Tab-separated table of C-alpha atoms in Angstrom:
chain	number	residue	atom	x	y	z
A	1	MET	CA	-25.009	14.307	-33.213
A	2	THR	CA	-27.965	13.238	-31.281
A	3	VAL	CA	-28.116	13.227	-27.624
A	4	HIS	CA	-29.766	9.623	-26.868
A	5	LEU	CA	-31.298	9.124	-23.335
A	6	TRP	CA	-31.826	6.007	-21.830
A	7	LEU	CA	-33.957	6.128	-18.885
A	8	ARG	CA	-33.571	2.946	-17.098
A	9	ALA	CA	-36.227	1.069	-14.840
A	10	GLU	CA	-35.293	1.425	-11.326
A	11	THR	CA	-35.016	-2.194	-9.018
A	12	LYS	CA	-33.990	-0.443	-4.965
A	13	PRO	CA	-37.829	-1.486	-3.413
A	14	MET	CA	-40.381	0.996	-3.067
A	15	GLU	CA	-38.017	3.712	-5.349
A	16	GLU	CA	-40.579	5.380	-7.031
A	17	ARG	CA	-38.395	8.581	-7.790
A	18	THR	CA	-37.373	9.521	-11.435
A	19	ALA	CA	-35.042	11.287	-13.011
A	20	LEU	CA	-36.677	12.083	-15.851
A	21	PRO	CA	-40.230	13.257	-15.058
A	22	PRO	CA	-42.732	13.373	-18.199
A	23	GLU	CA	-42.709	16.946	-18.490
A	24	HIS	CA	-39.138	17.607	-18.393
A	25	ALA	CA	-38.595	14.652	-20.926
A	26	LYS	CA	-40.859	16.796	-23.323
A	27	GLN	CA	-38.728	19.801	-22.981
A	28	LEU	CA	-35.660	17.787	-24.206
A	29	LEU	CA	-37.514	15.935	-26.986
A	30	ALA	CA	-37.790	19.931	-28.290
A	31	ALA	CA	-34.172	20.134	-27.887
A	32	GLY	CA	-33.703	17.478	-30.259
A	33	TYR	CA	-33.058	14.706	-27.719
A	34	LYS	CA	-33.608	11.135	-28.556
A	35	ILE	CA	-35.185	9.632	-25.406
A	36	THR	CA	-36.076	5.791	-24.774
A	37	VAL	CA	-38.047	5.391	-21.138
A	38	GLU	CA	-38.172	1.176	-19.530
A	39	HIS	CA	-41.183	0.229	-18.532
A	40	CYS	CA	-40.947	0.899	-14.514
A	41	PRO	CA	-43.971	-0.289	-12.707
A	42	GLN	CA	-43.027	1.606	-9.718
A	43	ARG	CA	-41.911	4.337	-10.907
A	44	ILE	CA	-44.677	7.967	-9.882
A	45	PHE	CA	-45.615	8.669	-13.912
A	46	SER	CA	-47.013	6.467	-15.984
A	47	ILE	CA	-45.671	4.898	-18.601
A	48	ASP	CA	-48.201	5.903	-20.575
A	49	ASP	CA	-47.060	9.608	-20.101
A	50	TYR	CA	-43.953	9.576	-21.485
A	51	ALA	CA	-45.469	7.277	-24.842
A	52	GLN	CA	-47.990	10.564	-25.187
A	53	ILE	CA	-44.922	12.987	-25.590
A	54	GLY	CA	-42.873	10.800	-28.673
A	55	CYS	CA	-41.336	9.292	-26.174
A	56	GLU	CA	-39.665	5.317	-27.395
A	57	ILE	CA	-40.702	2.923	-24.877
A	58	ALA	CA	-38.590	-0.294	-23.956
A	59	ALA	CA	-38.658	-3.245	-21.584
A	60	ALA	CA	-37.208	-3.102	-18.606
A	61	HIS	CA	-33.708	-3.394	-18.012
A	62	SER	CA	-33.437	-3.912	-21.791
A	63	TRP	CA	-30.498	-1.254	-21.667
A	64	GLN	CA	-28.508	-4.280	-20.665
A	65	ASP	CA	-28.421	-5.677	-23.823
A	66	SER	CA	-30.546	-3.454	-26.635
A	67	ALA	CA	-29.495	0.192	-26.029
A	68	PRO	CA	-26.689	1.265	-28.560
A	69	GLN	CA	-23.707	1.946	-27.357
A	70	ASP	CA	-23.470	6.323	-27.607
A	71	ALA	CA	-27.085	5.940	-25.492
A	72	ILE	CA	-26.364	7.305	-22.087
A	73	ILE	CA	-28.143	5.236	-19.253
A	74	LEU	CA	-30.163	8.022	-16.870
A	75	GLY	CA	-31.466	6.642	-13.724
A	76	LEU	CA	-31.376	7.587	-9.601
A	77	LYS	CA	-30.198	4.597	-7.309
A	78	GLU	CA	-27.198	2.724	-7.792
A	79	PHE	CA	-27.263	-1.144	-9.416
A	80	ASN	CA	-28.091	-3.922	-7.186
A	81	ALA	CA	-25.346	-5.466	-5.597
A	82	GLU	CA	-25.422	-9.625	-6.997
A	83	VAL	CA	-25.270	-8.119	-10.393
A	84	THR	CA	-22.022	-7.735	-11.451
A	85	PHE	CA	-21.417	-7.731	-15.361
A	86	PRO	CA	-19.280	-5.172	-16.988
A	87	LEU	CA	-20.703	-1.942	-17.482
A	88	SER	CA	-20.018	-0.569	-21.151
A	89	HIS	CA	-22.042	2.691	-21.655
A	90	ARG	CA	-22.250	5.592	-19.971
A	91	HIS	CA	-23.909	5.930	-17.084
A	92	ILE	CA	-25.385	8.873	-14.731
A	93	GLN	CA	-26.805	8.053	-11.205
A	94	PHE	CA	-26.233	7.657	-7.801
A	95	ALA	CA	-23.517	5.202	-6.842
A	96	HIS	CA	-22.205	5.814	-3.355
A	97	ALA	CA	-18.382	4.494	-3.960
A	98	TYR	CA	-16.763	7.868	-4.223
A	99	LYS	CA	-16.263	7.666	-0.414
A	100	GLU	CA	-15.088	4.697	0.268
A	101	GLN	CA	-18.407	3.296	1.069
A	102	GLN	CA	-18.817	-0.758	2.089
A	103	GLY	CA	-18.152	-1.997	-1.751
A	104	TRP	CA	-17.243	0.654	-3.047
A	105	GLN	CA	-14.103	-0.795	-5.312
A	106	GLU	CA	-16.711	-3.527	-6.987
A	107	VAL	CA	-19.033	-0.943	-8.009
A	108	LEU	CA	-15.963	1.614	-9.598
A	109	SER	CA	-14.719	-2.075	-11.051
A	110	ARG	CA	-17.345	-2.780	-13.070
A	111	PHE	CA	-17.041	0.536	-15.239
A	112	THR	CA	-13.288	0.150	-15.669
A	113	ARG	CA	-13.914	-3.810	-16.480
A	114	GLY	CA	-16.247	-2.760	-19.339
A	115	ASN	CA	-14.595	0.968	-20.597
A	116	GLY	CA	-18.164	2.350	-18.839
A	117	THR	CA	-18.107	6.186	-16.986
A	118	LEU	CA	-19.947	7.089	-14.310
A	119	TYR	CA	-21.686	10.389	-14.022
A	120	ASP	CA	-22.157	10.557	-10.391
A	121	ILE	CA	-25.214	12.867	-9.659
A	122	GLU	CA	-23.923	13.182	-6.547
A	123	PHE	CA	-20.753	14.816	-8.093
A	124	LEU	CA	-22.272	16.861	-10.822
A	125	VAL	CA	-20.762	20.377	-9.690
A	126	ASP	CA	-20.127	24.013	-11.011
A	127	PRO	CA	-16.696	25.635	-10.915
A	128	GLN	CA	-17.158	26.432	-7.579
A	129	GLY	CA	-17.531	22.890	-6.641
A	130	ARG	CA	-21.581	23.599	-5.889
A	131	ARG	CA	-23.767	20.759	-6.232
A	132	VAL	CA	-25.736	22.012	-9.489
A	133	ALA	CA	-29.008	19.389	-8.396
A	134	ALA	CA	-29.915	17.367	-5.631
A	135	PHE	CA	-32.576	15.797	-3.565
A	136	GLY	CA	-31.307	17.198	-0.131
A	137	TYR	CA	-35.198	19.260	0.936
A	138	TRP	CA	-36.866	16.120	0.153
A	139	ALA	CA	-34.869	14.344	2.170
A	140	GLY	CA	-34.590	16.530	5.723
A	141	TYR	CA	-38.447	17.345	4.864
A	142	SER	CA	-39.226	13.097	4.620
A	143	GLY	CA	-36.728	12.783	7.115
A	144	CYS	CA	-38.300	14.720	9.803
A	145	ALA	CA	-41.772	13.675	9.026
A	146	VAL	CA	-41.090	9.193	9.784
A	147	SER	CA	-39.076	10.616	13.264
A	148	VAL	CA	-42.383	12.280	14.274
A	149	LEU	CA	-44.341	9.648	13.485
A	150	SER	CA	-41.842	7.596	14.718
A	151	TRP	CA	-42.262	9.498	18.363
A	152	ILE	CA	-46.556	9.505	17.536
A	153	ALA	CA	-46.520	5.408	17.219
A	154	LYS	CA	-43.744	5.441	20.562
A	155	GLN	CA	-46.398	7.825	22.397
A	156	ASN	CA	-48.520	4.945	21.397
A	157	GLY	CA	-46.507	2.290	22.897
A	158	THR	CA	-45.860	0.954	19.690
A	159	ASP	CA	-42.944	1.123	16.830
A	160	LEU	CA	-43.686	2.839	13.564
A	161	GLY	CA	-44.693	0.145	10.480
A	162	PRO	CA	-44.207	-0.482	7.220
A	163	LEU	CA	-44.587	3.552	4.670
A	164	SER	CA	-45.815	4.173	1.784
A	165	SER	CA	-45.501	7.002	-0.111
A	166	TYR	CA	-48.234	9.720	-0.384
A	167	PRO	CA	-49.119	11.849	-3.633
A	168	ASP	CA	-47.854	15.408	-2.046
A	169	ARG	CA	-47.070	17.262	1.191
A	170	GLU	CA	-50.082	18.032	2.276
A	171	ALA	CA	-51.285	14.670	2.384
A	172	LEU	CA	-48.829	13.446	4.417
A	173	LEU	CA	-48.424	16.718	6.735
A	174	ALA	CA	-52.964	15.714	6.687
A	175	GLU	CA	-52.223	12.687	8.520
A	176	ILE	CA	-49.469	13.492	10.829
A	177	ARG	CA	-51.848	16.113	11.617
A	178	ILE	CA	-54.657	13.686	12.948
A	179	GLN	CA	-51.705	11.965	14.680
A	180	LEU	CA	-50.329	15.043	16.648
A	181	ALA	CA	-54.041	15.878	17.146
A	182	GLN	CA	-54.730	12.292	18.983
A	183	LEU	CA	-51.972	13.659	21.646
A	184	SER	CA	-52.115	16.014	24.231
A	185	ILE	CA	-48.011	16.957	23.713
A	186	LYS	CA	-45.943	17.807	20.881
A	187	PRO	CA	-41.732	16.608	20.295
A	188	LYS	CA	-39.280	18.837	20.270
A	189	ILE	CA	-36.619	18.653	17.698
A	190	ILE	CA	-33.396	19.568	17.484
A	191	ILE	CA	-32.282	19.494	13.496
A	192	ILE	CA	-28.013	19.525	13.701
A	193	GLY	CA	-27.412	21.338	9.609
A	194	ALA	CA	-30.562	23.643	9.575
A	195	LYS	CA	-29.194	25.850	7.175
A	196	GLY	CA	-28.580	23.831	4.580
A	197	ARG	CA	-30.537	22.447	2.032
A	198	CYS	CA	-31.654	19.405	3.916
A	199	GLY	CA	-31.897	21.012	7.051
A	200	THR	CA	-34.076	23.706	5.542
A	201	GLY	CA	-36.559	20.662	4.519
A	202	ALA	CA	-36.776	19.615	7.751
A	203	LEU	CA	-37.301	22.637	9.565
A	204	ASP	CA	-39.688	23.720	6.829
A	205	LEU	CA	-41.855	19.882	8.281
A	206	ALA	CA	-41.702	20.686	11.954
A	207	THR	CA	-43.050	24.524	11.130
A	208	ALA	CA	-45.754	22.895	9.339
A	209	LEU	CA	-46.964	21.153	12.409
A	210	ASP	CA	-46.319	23.791	14.946
A	211	ILE	CA	-43.329	21.567	16.435
A	212	GLU	CA	-40.729	23.037	18.527
A	213	VAL	CA	-37.067	23.196	16.997
A	214	SER	CA	-33.798	23.850	17.981
A	215	PRO	CA	-32.043	24.644	14.815
A	216	TRP	CA	-28.319	23.959	14.509
A	217	ASP	CA	-25.671	24.509	12.548
A	218	ALA	CA	-21.687	25.387	11.931
A	219	ALA	CA	-22.234	28.254	14.937
A	220	GLU	CA	-23.838	26.072	17.313
A	221	THR	CA	-21.166	22.602	16.408
A	222	SER	CA	-17.826	25.060	15.694
A	223	SER	CA	-16.908	23.458	19.347
A	224	GLY	CA	-16.569	20.057	18.289
A	225	GLY	CA	-18.972	17.157	19.791
A	226	PRO	CA	-20.615	15.101	21.183
A	227	PHE	CA	-22.962	17.349	22.548
A	228	GLN	CA	-24.914	16.630	25.611
A	229	GLU	CA	-27.736	18.672	24.415
A	230	ILE	CA	-29.006	16.743	21.959
A	231	LEU	CA	-30.532	14.180	24.906
A	232	ALA	CA	-32.778	16.937	25.942
A	233	HIS	CA	-34.378	16.616	22.461
A	234	ASP	CA	-37.273	13.606	21.431
A	235	ILE	CA	-35.842	14.139	17.995
A	236	PHE	CA	-32.715	14.751	16.808
A	237	VAL	CA	-32.235	14.947	13.221
A	238	ASN	CA	-28.383	14.955	11.801
A	239	CYS	CA	-28.980	16.624	8.024
A	240	VAL	CA	-25.361	16.809	7.852
A	241	PHE	CA	-23.266	16.561	4.527
A	242	ILE	CA	-20.155	15.638	6.429
A	243	GLN	CA	-16.760	15.683	3.879
A	244	GLN	CA	-14.096	15.151	6.355
A	245	MET	CA	-13.356	13.703	10.048
A	246	ILE	CA	-14.974	15.124	12.913
A	247	PRO	CA	-15.778	14.678	16.352
A	248	PRO	CA	-19.188	12.612	16.380
A	249	PHE	CA	-22.463	14.442	17.693
A	250	ILE	CA	-23.532	11.562	19.488
A	251	THR	CA	-21.931	8.166	20.870
A	252	ARG	CA	-22.810	4.942	22.046
A	253	GLU	CA	-21.575	6.129	25.503
A	254	MET	CA	-24.120	8.007	25.838
A	255	LEU	CA	-27.334	6.031	24.416
A	256	ALA	CA	-25.627	3.211	27.359
A	257	ALA	CA	-26.038	5.760	30.443
A	258	LYS	CA	-30.031	6.488	29.344
A	259	THR	CA	-30.155	9.283	30.721
A	260	GLY	CA	-32.383	12.936	28.630
A	261	ARG	CA	-35.495	12.503	26.698
A	262	LEU	CA	-34.096	11.414	23.678
A	263	GLN	CA	-36.910	8.460	21.673
A	264	VAL	CA	-35.803	8.732	18.098
A	265	ILE	CA	-32.476	9.000	16.146
A	266	CYS	CA	-32.681	10.538	12.145
A	267	ASP	CA	-29.683	10.193	10.374
A	268	VAL	CA	-30.559	11.835	6.950
A	269	SER	CA	-27.139	11.682	5.461
A	270	CYS	CA	-27.490	8.101	5.833
A	271	ASP	CA	-24.133	7.255	5.849
A	272	PRO	CA	-23.413	4.264	8.258
A	273	PHE	CA	-20.041	3.002	6.127
A	274	GLY	CA	-18.292	6.227	5.692
A	275	GLU	CA	-15.377	6.876	7.325
A	276	TYR	CA	-16.927	10.424	8.110
A	277	ASN	CA	-20.004	9.145	9.742
A	278	PRO	CA	-20.387	11.359	13.031
A	279	LEU	CA	-23.154	9.337	14.014
A	280	PRO	CA	-20.657	6.826	15.209
A	281	ILE	CA	-23.914	4.546	16.924
A	282	TYR	CA	-25.211	2.131	14.198
A	283	SER	CA	-24.362	-0.569	11.137
A	284	GLU	CA	-27.334	-0.698	8.711
A	285	CYS	CA	-29.326	1.302	7.117
A	286	THR	CA	-33.456	0.948	7.660
A	287	ASP	CA	-36.137	0.787	4.803
A	288	PHE	CA	-39.368	1.939	4.328
A	289	ASN	CA	-40.710	-1.800	5.270
A	290	GLN	CA	-38.774	-1.383	8.405
A	291	PRO	CA	-38.520	2.520	9.600
A	292	THR	CA	-37.004	2.290	12.446
A	293	VAL	CA	-34.660	0.172	14.771
A	294	VAL	CA	-33.862	-0.120	18.139
A	295	LEU	CA	-30.520	1.287	18.830
A	296	GLU	CA	-28.908	-1.260	21.277
A	297	ASN	CA	-28.134	-0.643	25.107
A	298	SER	CA	-30.422	2.689	24.827
A	299	ALA	CA	-33.490	3.933	26.682
A	300	ASP	CA	-35.663	2.158	23.430
A	301	VAL	CA	-34.308	4.986	21.179
A	302	SER	CA	-35.287	4.269	17.751
A	303	LEU	CA	-33.243	5.002	14.803
A	304	VAL	CA	-34.432	6.206	11.468
A	305	ALA	CA	-32.138	5.330	8.756
A	306	ILE	CA	-33.369	5.077	4.768
A	307	ASP	CA	-31.192	5.860	2.465
A	308	HIS	CA	-33.967	7.353	-0.174
A	309	LEU	CA	-36.166	8.982	2.184
A	310	PRO	CA	-37.433	11.281	-0.915
A	311	SER	CA	-39.321	8.887	-2.410
A	312	LEU	CA	-41.934	9.195	0.626
A	313	LEU	CA	-42.916	12.282	-1.895
A	314	PRO	CA	-41.745	10.672	-5.184
A	315	LYS	CA	-43.672	13.256	-7.401
A	316	GLU	CA	-42.707	16.010	-6.234
A	317	SER	CA	-39.308	15.666	-5.100
A	318	SER	CA	-38.817	14.573	-8.758
A	319	GLU	CA	-40.105	17.235	-10.165
A	320	ASP	CA	-38.067	19.633	-7.937
A	321	PHE	CA	-35.174	17.410	-8.637
A	322	CYS	CA	-35.085	17.116	-12.078
A	323	SER	CA	-36.179	21.598	-12.760
A	324	GLN	CA	-32.755	21.496	-10.975
A	325	LEU	CA	-30.592	18.946	-13.161
A	326	MET	CA	-32.451	20.244	-16.583
A	327	ALA	CA	-30.138	23.127	-17.548
A	328	THR	CA	-26.865	20.725	-17.409
A	329	LEU	CA	-28.954	18.068	-19.529
A	330	LYS	CA	-29.171	20.853	-21.906
A	331	THR	CA	-25.474	20.273	-22.240
A	332	LEU	CA	-24.912	16.678	-22.581
A	333	ASP	CA	-24.190	17.147	-26.920
A	334	ASP	CA	-20.636	18.688	-25.333
A	335	ILE	CA	-20.051	15.933	-22.522
A	336	ASP	CA	-16.642	16.269	-22.375
A	337	ASN	CA	-16.651	20.066	-21.022
A	338	GLY	CA	-18.428	21.538	-17.634
A	339	VAL	CA	-20.105	19.808	-15.258
A	340	TRP	CA	-19.920	16.538	-17.237
A	341	GLY	CA	-16.243	17.099	-17.495
A	342	ARG	CA	-15.430	17.272	-14.113
A	343	ALA	CA	-17.802	14.605	-13.308
A	344	LYS	CA	-16.051	12.172	-15.310
A	345	ASP	CA	-12.479	13.774	-13.727
A	346	THR	CA	-13.537	12.557	-10.629
A	347	PHE	CA	-14.501	9.071	-11.885
A	348	LEU	CA	-11.130	8.576	-13.591
A	349	GLN	CA	-9.570	9.757	-9.988
A	350	LYS	CA	-11.748	7.310	-8.211
A	351	SER	CA	-11.458	4.907	-10.758
A	352	ALA	CA	-7.206	5.015	-10.458
A	353	GLN	CA	-7.247	4.103	-6.519
A	354	LEU	CA	-8.468	0.617	-7.222
A	355	ASN	CA	-6.133	-2.062	-6.249
């Protein structure tokens, strides 16, 4: 049976990434897949790029009424919370619902009410439990970049304004270098989780800008937080993916003491609603229109907590992500087994926890 993959439009503001760039769609077409691509004006790739290689083109959000039941709906970010109709298709996307995040029951109930299935991208794993595809590197890279831009703005007596995407990392680096050159100092950064994919991205950004970094990982955090050493840095970038309860890395009390030199915190992991959050100092995410907020009762410390940071570099991050995912996409004709079978099992286990 022919696999029909339906690439839906994204709804999140400034979500320019896609789970399937044209060059990867071309490979799946050659493998015999049928691919429908919805119009999406904010997508980094033109709809013409898809039409020229033989994809069928559909109106934005038309999957809701027009996608056949056997089509697999492919997207990236979660649906708008205010849209609550039951979901009857099979969906591949990030749902942010398996760690009991805010609203998780409503998210999963849409699938159970419609007899649909969620294949959460975060939980597409190999037999050893390792993720087969992730945006982690680009989240760390972009998060560190936004942190440096925020720090520069502070040196100029202002807050970082709205952000827009960059065509590639060289354009991003060029802008930061110009702004840094106007200052007589550079920040000192501490990265926690420096050896992971996310931390590697953050470290690469800092290295490209010749910024001093304290790269922390498991060895440095094994004693358990909070860590006063964070306050000895200008920027703190958290790149740790937490799956169990641990002591916090930093606390409201530490910030309230108003000591040290810390000016910017970037929570790349960005899970303020999860019970395992190691940065229990905020309760709302920021976004590209307002990338920072000043933390209450602190010495004017700014927080960056954007939950789709790789959108700062949408072309490179999309291409890299799908290159990781391609081998798994090519097994969709055996969706009940392997990576997909494990993802469905996870969905069923989590759905069983609904009240």
